[in-house]
Amino acid sequence: MPNSPDSNSFDIQSDDSKAEHSKSMAQQSVGIIKPETVQFNQALKLVCGKTLEQYELVYETYGQLNDTRSNAILICHALSGDHHAAGFHSAEDTKPGWWDSCIGPGKPIDTNHFFVVSLNNLGGCGGSTGPNTVNPETGELYGPDFPIITVKDWVESQARLADVLKIAIWAAVVGGSLGGMQALAWSLNYPDRVKHAVVIASTPKLTAQNIAFNEISRKAITSDPDFNDGHYYRNNTIPSKGLMLARMIGHITYLSDESMGEKFGRDLKTSAFNFGYDVEFEVESYLNYQGERFSKTFDANTYLLMTRVLDYFDPAADFDGYLQKALEVGKCSYFVVSFSSDWRFSPERSEQLVESMVKAGKAVSYAEIDSPYGHDAFLIPTERYMAIFSAYMKRIAKEVN
C-alpha cells in the first residue's frame, strides 16, 4: 500500500528534513503493530440498494482504552489510505503508517491519553471486503461486481466495528480529505455517539471541477486495454497504465504550484534538451515514478469506487441543498482545518462549512493554516499545524481523563 492516503507527501521535502523527521518519529512511535480482522455476518444494506450479506473489516489500534471506555478516537482514511495509520508492521519496516506524524506518544493524537482505532474501509484494498476479495456467493473475486459504497455506508460499518469494540461514544472522529467527510457524516448519522468531529482539509461536497478530475482519472483506468471491464484479475492482467495515469492526475491536484516549483522548478534530468518525448524534466520523472509505484500496489476497481464515494457525498442533498439544515442534528463540537494552498479542497469550502455550523448553532473552532504544500499539507507536520492540532486534542484529552 502507498505510504499516505493521497500521495507520498514527504517526497516534496528535503532529504535532510525527511531524515530528521524519520528519526524523530521513530523515537515517538507506537511501535510494532499487528492488524486485526473482524467478520460481520449481519447483512449490511447499502444506500445503492444492494446488500452485503457478510463482510470483513481490517483495523489497527494504538494506545489503551481507559476504564470508562471514553478515550477512543476513530481515524478515517482518505482515498487511497488504509488501516495502517501509525507504527510499523515489523522491525524491518522502513516506513511507518500514513499518519504516523500525528499519532503516537506526545503527538497531536497522543496515545498516552487516547485509544486510537484506524480501519480499512469497505471497498478498500488493504484487507477489508472489497473488489480484490472473494465474493462468497461466487467463489471468485468481486472485481467490478462489488457494489457502489457511500460515506453513509462506511459510517454504518464503522459503527458496527465500534459495537464489537464496545465503544459507545467516540471522544473524537478524525479525518483528512475523504476522511473528513466521514467525520462530518458521523456527527450527523450518529449524533449521540460522537463528542468531537475533526474535519481536516475537507469539504461538505465536491465542486464540479473536483468531480471532473475524478472522471478523468476513472476514464484513464477504464480506457486501459487491460481493464477488461473490471475483470482484469480473471484475465491475468492489470490496467497498470491507466492506474498510473489516474494517479499522476490526482497527484498533481494534491500538490501546489509553489511546492512543485520549490522541489523541481524546471530542472532537467540532463544538461540539455533531448528534443523528444521521453522524460526530460525532473517533475516528469517524479510523476512517472509515483504513478508506476502506485499502479503496482493499489487496486484499480477500488480507485474507481473511492472516487465515486467522493462524488456522491453531500449531506445537504436531503435538505434541498441547505447545509445549515443538515447540520442541525449534530450534537458534537467541531474542529475544522484548512490549508492556504489547498486548491483541491480550498479554504473557501471549509469556511462555507463553518459558516453553516455557526448558523446551525454548533460549537465550532476553525483554523486556516498557511502552508505551501497544497492538499497534502494535512499529512505534513508543519509547526503551526501541529501546534493547533495538538492544542485541540489536548482539550479533548482533559475531558476524558
Coordinates of C-alpha atoms in Angstrom, one line a residue:
M1 CA 0.0 0.0 0.0
P2 CA 1.1 3.6 -0.6
N3 CA 2.6 5.4 2.4
S4 CA -0.1 8.0 2.5
P5 CA -3.8 8.3 1.7
D6 CA -3.3 10.9 -1.1
S7 CA 0.4 10.8 -2.0
N8 CA 3.9 10.2 -0.8
S9 CA 3.8 13.6 0.7
F10 CA 7.3 13.7 2.3
D11 CA 8.8 13.4 -1.2
I12 CA 8.3 17.1 -1.5
Q13 CA 10.5 17.8 1.5
S14 CA 14.3 17.9 1.5
D15 CA 16.3 14.8 2.2
D16 CA 17.7 16.3 5.4
S17 CA 14.2 17.2 6.5
K18 CA 13.0 13.7 5.8
A19 CA 15.9 12.1 7.7
E20 CA 15.4 14.3 10.7
H21 CA 11.6 13.7 10.7
S22 CA 12.0 9.9 10.4
K23 CA 14.5 9.9 13.4
S24 CA 12.1 11.9 15.4
M25 CA 9.1 9.8 14.6
A26 CA 10.9 6.6 15.4
Q27 CA 11.6 7.9 18.9
Q28 CA 7.9 8.6 19.4
S29 CA 6.4 5.6 17.6
V30 CA 3.6 3.4 18.8
G31 CA 5.9 0.5 17.9
I32 CA 5.2 -2.7 16.0
I33 CA 1.5 -3.1 15.3
K34 CA -0.4 -6.2 14.3
P35 CA -3.6 -5.6 12.2
E36 CA -6.7 -7.4 13.3
T37 CA -9.7 -8.6 11.3
V38 CA -13.3 -8.9 12.3
Q39 CA -16.0 -10.6 10.3
F40 CA -19.6 -9.4 10.3
N41 CA -22.4 -11.8 9.5
Q42 CA -25.2 -9.3 9.9
A43 CA -26.3 -8.1 6.5
L44 CA -25.4 -4.5 5.6
K45 CA -28.0 -2.9 3.3
L46 CA -26.2 -0.2 1.2
V47 CA -27.5 3.1 0.0
C48 CA -27.3 1.9 -3.6
G49 CA -30.0 -0.7 -2.8
K50 CA -27.7 -3.8 -2.7
T51 CA -26.8 -5.8 0.3
L52 CA -23.6 -7.3 1.7
E53 CA -24.6 -10.4 3.5
Q54 CA -21.3 -10.7 5.2
Y55 CA -18.1 -8.7 5.2
E56 CA -14.8 -8.2 7.0
L57 CA -13.0 -5.1 8.2
V58 CA -9.3 -4.9 8.9
Y59 CA -8.2 -2.4 11.6
E60 CA -5.4 -1.4 14.0
T61 CA -5.4 0.0 17.5
Y62 CA -2.9 2.2 19.3
G63 CA -2.8 3.1 23.0
Q64 CA -5.0 1.8 25.8
L65 CA -8.8 2.1 26.3
N66 CA -9.5 3.6 29.7
D67 CA -11.7 2.1 32.3
T68 CA -14.7 4.2 31.3
R69 CA -14.1 3.5 27.6
S70 CA -14.4 7.2 27.0
N71 CA -11.0 7.9 25.3
A72 CA -11.5 6.3 22.0
I73 CA -10.6 8.1 18.8
L74 CA -11.6 6.9 15.3
I75 CA -9.3 7.7 12.4
C76 CA -11.0 7.8 9.0
H77 CA -8.7 7.4 5.9
A78 CA -8.7 9.2 2.6
L79 CA -8.9 8.0 -0.9
S80 CA -6.0 5.5 -1.1
G81 CA -5.4 5.1 2.6
D82 CA -5.9 2.0 4.8
H83 CA -5.8 0.8 8.4
H84 CA -2.1 1.3 8.8
A85 CA -2.0 4.8 10.2
A86 CA 0.8 4.6 12.7
G87 CA 3.7 2.5 13.8
F88 CA 5.4 -0.4 12.0
H89 CA 4.4 -3.9 11.0
S90 CA 7.8 -5.4 11.6
A91 CA 11.2 -4.4 12.9
E92 CA 12.4 -4.3 9.2
D93 CA 9.8 -1.7 8.2
T94 CA 11.4 1.5 6.9
K95 CA 8.2 3.4 6.6
P96 CA 5.6 3.9 9.3
G97 CA 1.9 4.3 8.9
W98 CA 0.5 7.0 6.7
W99 CA -0.3 9.4 9.6
D100 CA 2.5 8.5 12.0
S101 CA 3.4 12.2 12.2
C102 CA 0.2 12.8 14.1
I103 CA -0.5 9.5 16.1
G104 CA 1.7 8.4 18.9
P105 CA 3.2 9.4 22.3
G106 CA 3.4 13.1 22.6
K107 CA 1.9 13.7 19.1
P108 CA -1.3 15.5 18.4
I109 CA -3.3 12.3 18.8
D110 CA -1.4 11.3 21.9
T111 CA -1.5 7.6 22.6
N112 CA -0.6 8.3 26.2
H113 CA -4.1 9.6 26.5
F114 CA -6.2 8.1 23.7
F115 CA -7.1 4.7 22.4
V116 CA -7.0 5.1 18.6
V117 CA -8.8 2.9 16.1
S118 CA -7.9 3.0 12.4
L119 CA -9.6 0.8 9.8
N120 CA -9.5 0.0 6.1
N121 CA -13.0 0.9 4.8
L122 CA -15.3 -1.4 2.9
G123 CA -14.3 -1.4 -0.8
G124 CA -10.6 -0.7 0.1
C125 CA -7.8 -3.0 -1.0
G126 CA -6.0 -3.3 2.3
G127 CA -7.7 -6.5 3.5
S128 CA -11.3 -5.3 4.2
T129 CA -14.0 -6.7 1.9
G130 CA -13.7 -5.0 -1.4
P131 CA -13.2 -5.6 -5.2
N132 CA -10.0 -7.6 -4.6
T133 CA -11.5 -10.0 -2.1
V134 CA -13.5 -13.2 -2.7
N135 CA -17.3 -12.9 -3.2
P136 CA -18.6 -15.8 -1.1
E137 CA -21.6 -16.3 -3.4
T138 CA -19.4 -17.0 -6.5
G139 CA -16.1 -18.1 -5.1
E140 CA -14.3 -15.5 -7.3
L141 CA -13.0 -12.0 -6.6
Y142 CA -15.7 -9.4 -6.5
G143 CA -13.9 -7.2 -9.1
P144 CA -16.4 -4.8 -10.8
D145 CA -19.3 -6.6 -9.2
F146 CA -18.5 -5.1 -5.8
P147 CA -21.4 -2.7 -5.1
I148 CA -21.0 1.1 -5.0
I149 CA -20.3 2.3 -1.5
T150 CA -21.2 5.7 0.1
V151 CA -19.8 7.6 3.1
K152 CA -23.1 6.7 4.9
D153 CA -22.4 3.0 4.4
W154 CA -18.9 3.4 5.7
V155 CA -20.2 5.1 8.9
E156 CA -22.7 2.3 9.4
S157 CA -19.9 -0.3 9.1
Q158 CA -17.7 1.7 11.4
A159 CA -20.5 1.9 14.0
R160 CA -20.7 -1.8 13.9
L161 CA -17.0 -2.1 14.5
A162 CA -17.4 0.3 17.5
D163 CA -20.0 -2.0 18.8
V164 CA -17.6 -5.0 18.6
L165 CA -15.0 -3.0 20.4
K166 CA -17.6 -1.9 23.0
I167 CA -17.1 1.7 22.3
A168 CA -20.4 3.5 22.8
I169 CA -19.2 7.0 22.2
W170 CA -16.1 8.3 20.3
A171 CA -14.2 11.0 22.1
A172 CA -13.5 12.2 18.5
V173 CA -13.8 11.1 14.9
V174 CA -10.9 12.5 13.0
G175 CA -10.1 12.5 9.3
G176 CA -8.5 14.5 6.5
S177 CA -9.9 14.9 2.9
L178 CA -12.3 12.0 2.3
G179 CA -11.7 11.1 6.0
G180 CA -13.0 14.5 7.0
M181 CA -16.2 13.7 5.1
Q182 CA -16.6 10.6 7.2
A183 CA -16.0 12.6 10.4
L184 CA -18.7 15.0 9.4
A185 CA -21.1 12.2 8.5
W186 CA -20.6 10.5 11.9
S187 CA -21.7 13.7 13.6
L188 CA -24.9 13.7 11.6
N189 CA -25.7 9.9 11.3
Y190 CA -24.8 9.1 14.9
P191 CA -25.0 12.4 16.8
D192 CA -25.2 10.7 20.2
R193 CA -22.0 8.7 19.6
V194 CA -19.5 11.5 18.8
K195 CA -18.2 14.1 21.2
H196 CA -15.9 15.9 18.7
A197 CA -15.6 15.8 14.9
V198 CA -12.3 16.9 13.5
V199 CA -12.6 17.7 9.8
I200 CA -9.3 18.5 8.1
A201 CA -8.7 19.6 4.5
S202 CA -12.1 18.5 3.5
T203 CA -15.4 19.8 2.1
P204 CA -19.2 19.3 2.6
K205 CA -19.4 18.4 -1.1
L206 CA -17.2 18.3 -4.2
T207 CA -17.2 21.1 -6.7
A208 CA -17.9 20.4 -10.3
Q209 CA -14.2 20.8 -11.0
N210 CA -13.4 18.1 -8.5
I211 CA -15.9 15.7 -10.0
A212 CA -14.4 16.4 -13.4
F213 CA -10.9 15.5 -12.1
N214 CA -12.3 12.2 -10.7
E215 CA -14.0 11.4 -14.0
I216 CA -10.8 11.9 -16.0
S217 CA -9.0 9.6 -13.6
R218 CA -11.7 6.9 -13.9
K219 CA -11.6 7.3 -17.7
A220 CA -7.8 6.7 -17.7
I221 CA -8.4 3.4 -15.9
T222 CA -11.4 2.1 -17.9
S223 CA -9.8 3.1 -21.2
D224 CA -6.8 0.8 -20.5
P225 CA -7.0 -2.2 -22.8
D226 CA -6.0 -4.4 -19.8
F227 CA -9.0 -3.2 -17.8
N228 CA -11.3 -5.9 -19.3
D229 CA -14.5 -4.2 -17.9
G230 CA -13.0 -4.6 -14.4
H231 CA -12.4 -8.3 -14.7
Y232 CA -8.6 -7.9 -15.1
Y233 CA -7.7 -10.5 -12.4
R234 CA -9.8 -13.1 -14.2
N235 CA -7.8 -12.3 -17.3
N236 CA -4.4 -12.2 -15.5
T237 CA -3.9 -8.6 -16.4
I238 CA -3.7 -5.3 -14.5
P239 CA -4.6 -1.9 -16.0
S240 CA -1.3 -0.5 -14.8
K241 CA -1.0 2.2 -17.5
G242 CA -4.5 3.5 -16.7
L243 CA -4.0 3.4 -13.0
M244 CA -0.6 5.1 -13.4
L245 CA -2.2 8.0 -15.3
A246 CA -5.0 8.3 -12.8
R247 CA -2.5 8.6 -10.0
M248 CA -0.5 11.2 -11.9
I249 CA -3.6 13.3 -12.5
G250 CA -4.6 13.0 -8.8
H251 CA -1.1 13.6 -7.5
I252 CA -0.8 16.9 -9.4
T253 CA -4.0 18.1 -7.7
Y254 CA -2.8 17.2 -4.2
L255 CA 0.2 19.4 -4.5
S256 CA 0.5 23.2 -5.1
D257 CA 2.4 25.2 -7.8
E258 CA 4.6 26.6 -5.1
S259 CA 5.6 23.2 -3.6
M260 CA 6.2 21.7 -7.1
G261 CA 8.2 24.7 -8.1
E262 CA 10.3 24.6 -5.0
K263 CA 11.1 20.9 -5.3
F264 CA 11.5 20.6 -9.1
G265 CA 11.4 24.0 -10.8
R266 CA 12.2 23.4 -14.5
D267 CA 15.2 21.3 -13.7
L268 CA 16.2 18.8 -16.4
K269 CA 17.5 15.3 -15.8
T270 CA 20.3 16.0 -18.2
S271 CA 22.1 19.2 -19.1
A272 CA 20.3 19.9 -22.3
F273 CA 17.0 19.3 -24.2
N274 CA 16.8 15.9 -26.0
F275 CA 14.2 17.3 -28.4
G276 CA 11.9 14.2 -28.0
Y277 CA 9.0 13.0 -25.9
D278 CA 10.8 10.8 -23.3
V279 CA 11.0 12.0 -19.7
E280 CA 13.3 15.1 -19.6
F281 CA 12.2 17.2 -16.7
E282 CA 12.6 16.2 -13.1
V283 CA 9.0 16.8 -12.4
E284 CA 8.1 14.4 -15.2
S285 CA 10.4 11.8 -13.7
Y286 CA 8.8 12.2 -10.3
L287 CA 5.2 11.9 -11.6
N288 CA 6.1 8.8 -13.6
Y289 CA 7.8 7.2 -10.5
Q290 CA 4.8 7.9 -8.3
G291 CA 2.3 6.6 -10.9
E292 CA 4.2 3.5 -11.6
R293 CA 4.7 2.6 -7.9
F294 CA 1.0 3.2 -7.2
S295 CA -0.1 1.0 -10.1
K296 CA 1.8 -1.9 -8.5
T297 CA 0.2 -1.6 -5.1
F298 CA -3.4 -0.3 -5.5
D299 CA -6.5 -2.0 -6.9
A300 CA -8.0 -0.2 -9.9
N301 CA -11.6 -1.1 -9.1
T302 CA -11.1 0.3 -5.6
Y303 CA -9.8 3.5 -7.1
L304 CA -12.9 3.8 -9.2
L305 CA -15.1 3.1 -6.2
M306 CA -13.3 5.6 -3.9
T307 CA -13.5 8.5 -6.4
R308 CA -17.3 7.8 -6.8
V309 CA -17.7 7.9 -3.0
L310 CA -16.2 11.4 -3.1
D311 CA -18.5 12.4 -5.9
Y312 CA -21.7 11.3 -4.1
F313 CA -21.0 12.9 -0.7
D314 CA -23.4 15.8 0.0
P315 CA -25.2 15.8 3.4
A316 CA -27.3 18.8 2.3
A317 CA -28.8 16.9 -0.6
D318 CA -31.7 15.6 1.6
F319 CA -32.4 19.1 2.8
D320 CA -32.9 20.9 -0.5
G321 CA -29.3 21.9 -0.6
Y322 CA -29.4 23.7 2.8
L323 CA -26.3 22.6 4.7
Q324 CA -27.3 24.5 7.8
K325 CA -30.5 22.4 8.0
A326 CA -28.5 19.2 7.6
L327 CA -26.2 20.2 10.4
E328 CA -28.9 20.9 12.9
V329 CA -29.0 17.3 14.1
G330 CA -25.3 17.4 15.2
K331 CA -24.6 17.5 18.9
C332 CA -20.8 17.4 19.0
S333 CA -18.2 20.1 18.9
Y334 CA -16.4 20.6 15.6
F335 CA -12.8 21.4 14.7
V336 CA -12.3 22.4 11.0
V337 CA -8.9 22.9 9.5
S338 CA -8.0 24.2 6.0
F339 CA -4.7 25.0 4.3
S340 CA -4.0 28.1 2.3
S341 CA -2.5 26.5 -0.8
D342 CA -5.1 23.6 -1.0
W343 CA -6.8 24.3 -4.3
R344 CA -8.5 20.9 -4.4
F345 CA -10.4 21.4 -1.2
S346 CA -9.9 25.1 -0.8
P347 CA -10.3 27.1 2.4
E348 CA -13.4 28.7 1.0
R349 CA -15.1 25.3 1.1
S350 CA -14.2 24.9 4.8
E351 CA -15.3 28.4 5.5
Q352 CA -18.7 27.7 4.0
L353 CA -18.9 24.6 6.2
V354 CA -18.0 26.6 9.3
E355 CA -20.5 29.4 8.5
S356 CA -23.3 26.8 8.2
M357 CA -22.2 25.3 11.5
V358 CA -22.4 28.6 13.2
K359 CA -25.8 29.4 11.7
A360 CA -26.9 26.0 13.0
G361 CA -25.8 26.9 16.5
K362 CA -22.9 24.4 16.7
A363 CA -19.8 24.8 18.7
V364 CA -17.0 25.1 16.1
S365 CA -13.3 26.0 16.1
Y366 CA -11.7 26.9 12.8
A367 CA -8.1 27.4 11.6
E368 CA -6.6 28.1 8.2
I369 CA -3.0 27.1 8.1
D370 CA -0.6 28.9 5.9
S371 CA 1.2 26.1 4.1
P372 CA 2.8 25.7 0.7
Y373 CA 2.1 22.0 0.4
G374 CA -1.4 22.1 -1.2
H375 CA -3.9 19.4 -0.3
D376 CA -1.2 17.1 1.0
A377 CA -0.5 19.6 3.8
F378 CA -2.7 17.7 6.2
L379 CA -0.1 14.9 6.1
I380 CA 2.9 17.1 6.7
P381 CA 3.8 18.0 10.3
T382 CA 4.5 21.7 9.9
E383 CA 5.0 23.6 13.1
R384 CA 1.8 25.7 13.3
Y385 CA -0.4 22.9 12.1
M386 CA 1.0 20.5 14.8
A387 CA 0.6 23.2 17.4
I388 CA -3.0 24.0 16.7
F389 CA -4.0 20.3 16.2
S390 CA -2.3 19.4 19.5
A391 CA -4.0 22.2 21.4
Y392 CA -7.4 21.0 20.3
M393 CA -6.7 17.3 21.0
K394 CA -5.3 18.2 24.5
R395 CA -8.7 19.8 25.2
I396 CA -10.3 16.5 24.4
A397 CA -7.8 14.6 26.5
K398 CA -8.7 16.7 29.5
E399 CA -12.4 15.8 29.0
V400 CA -11.8 12.1 29.0
N401 CA -9.0 11.7 31.7

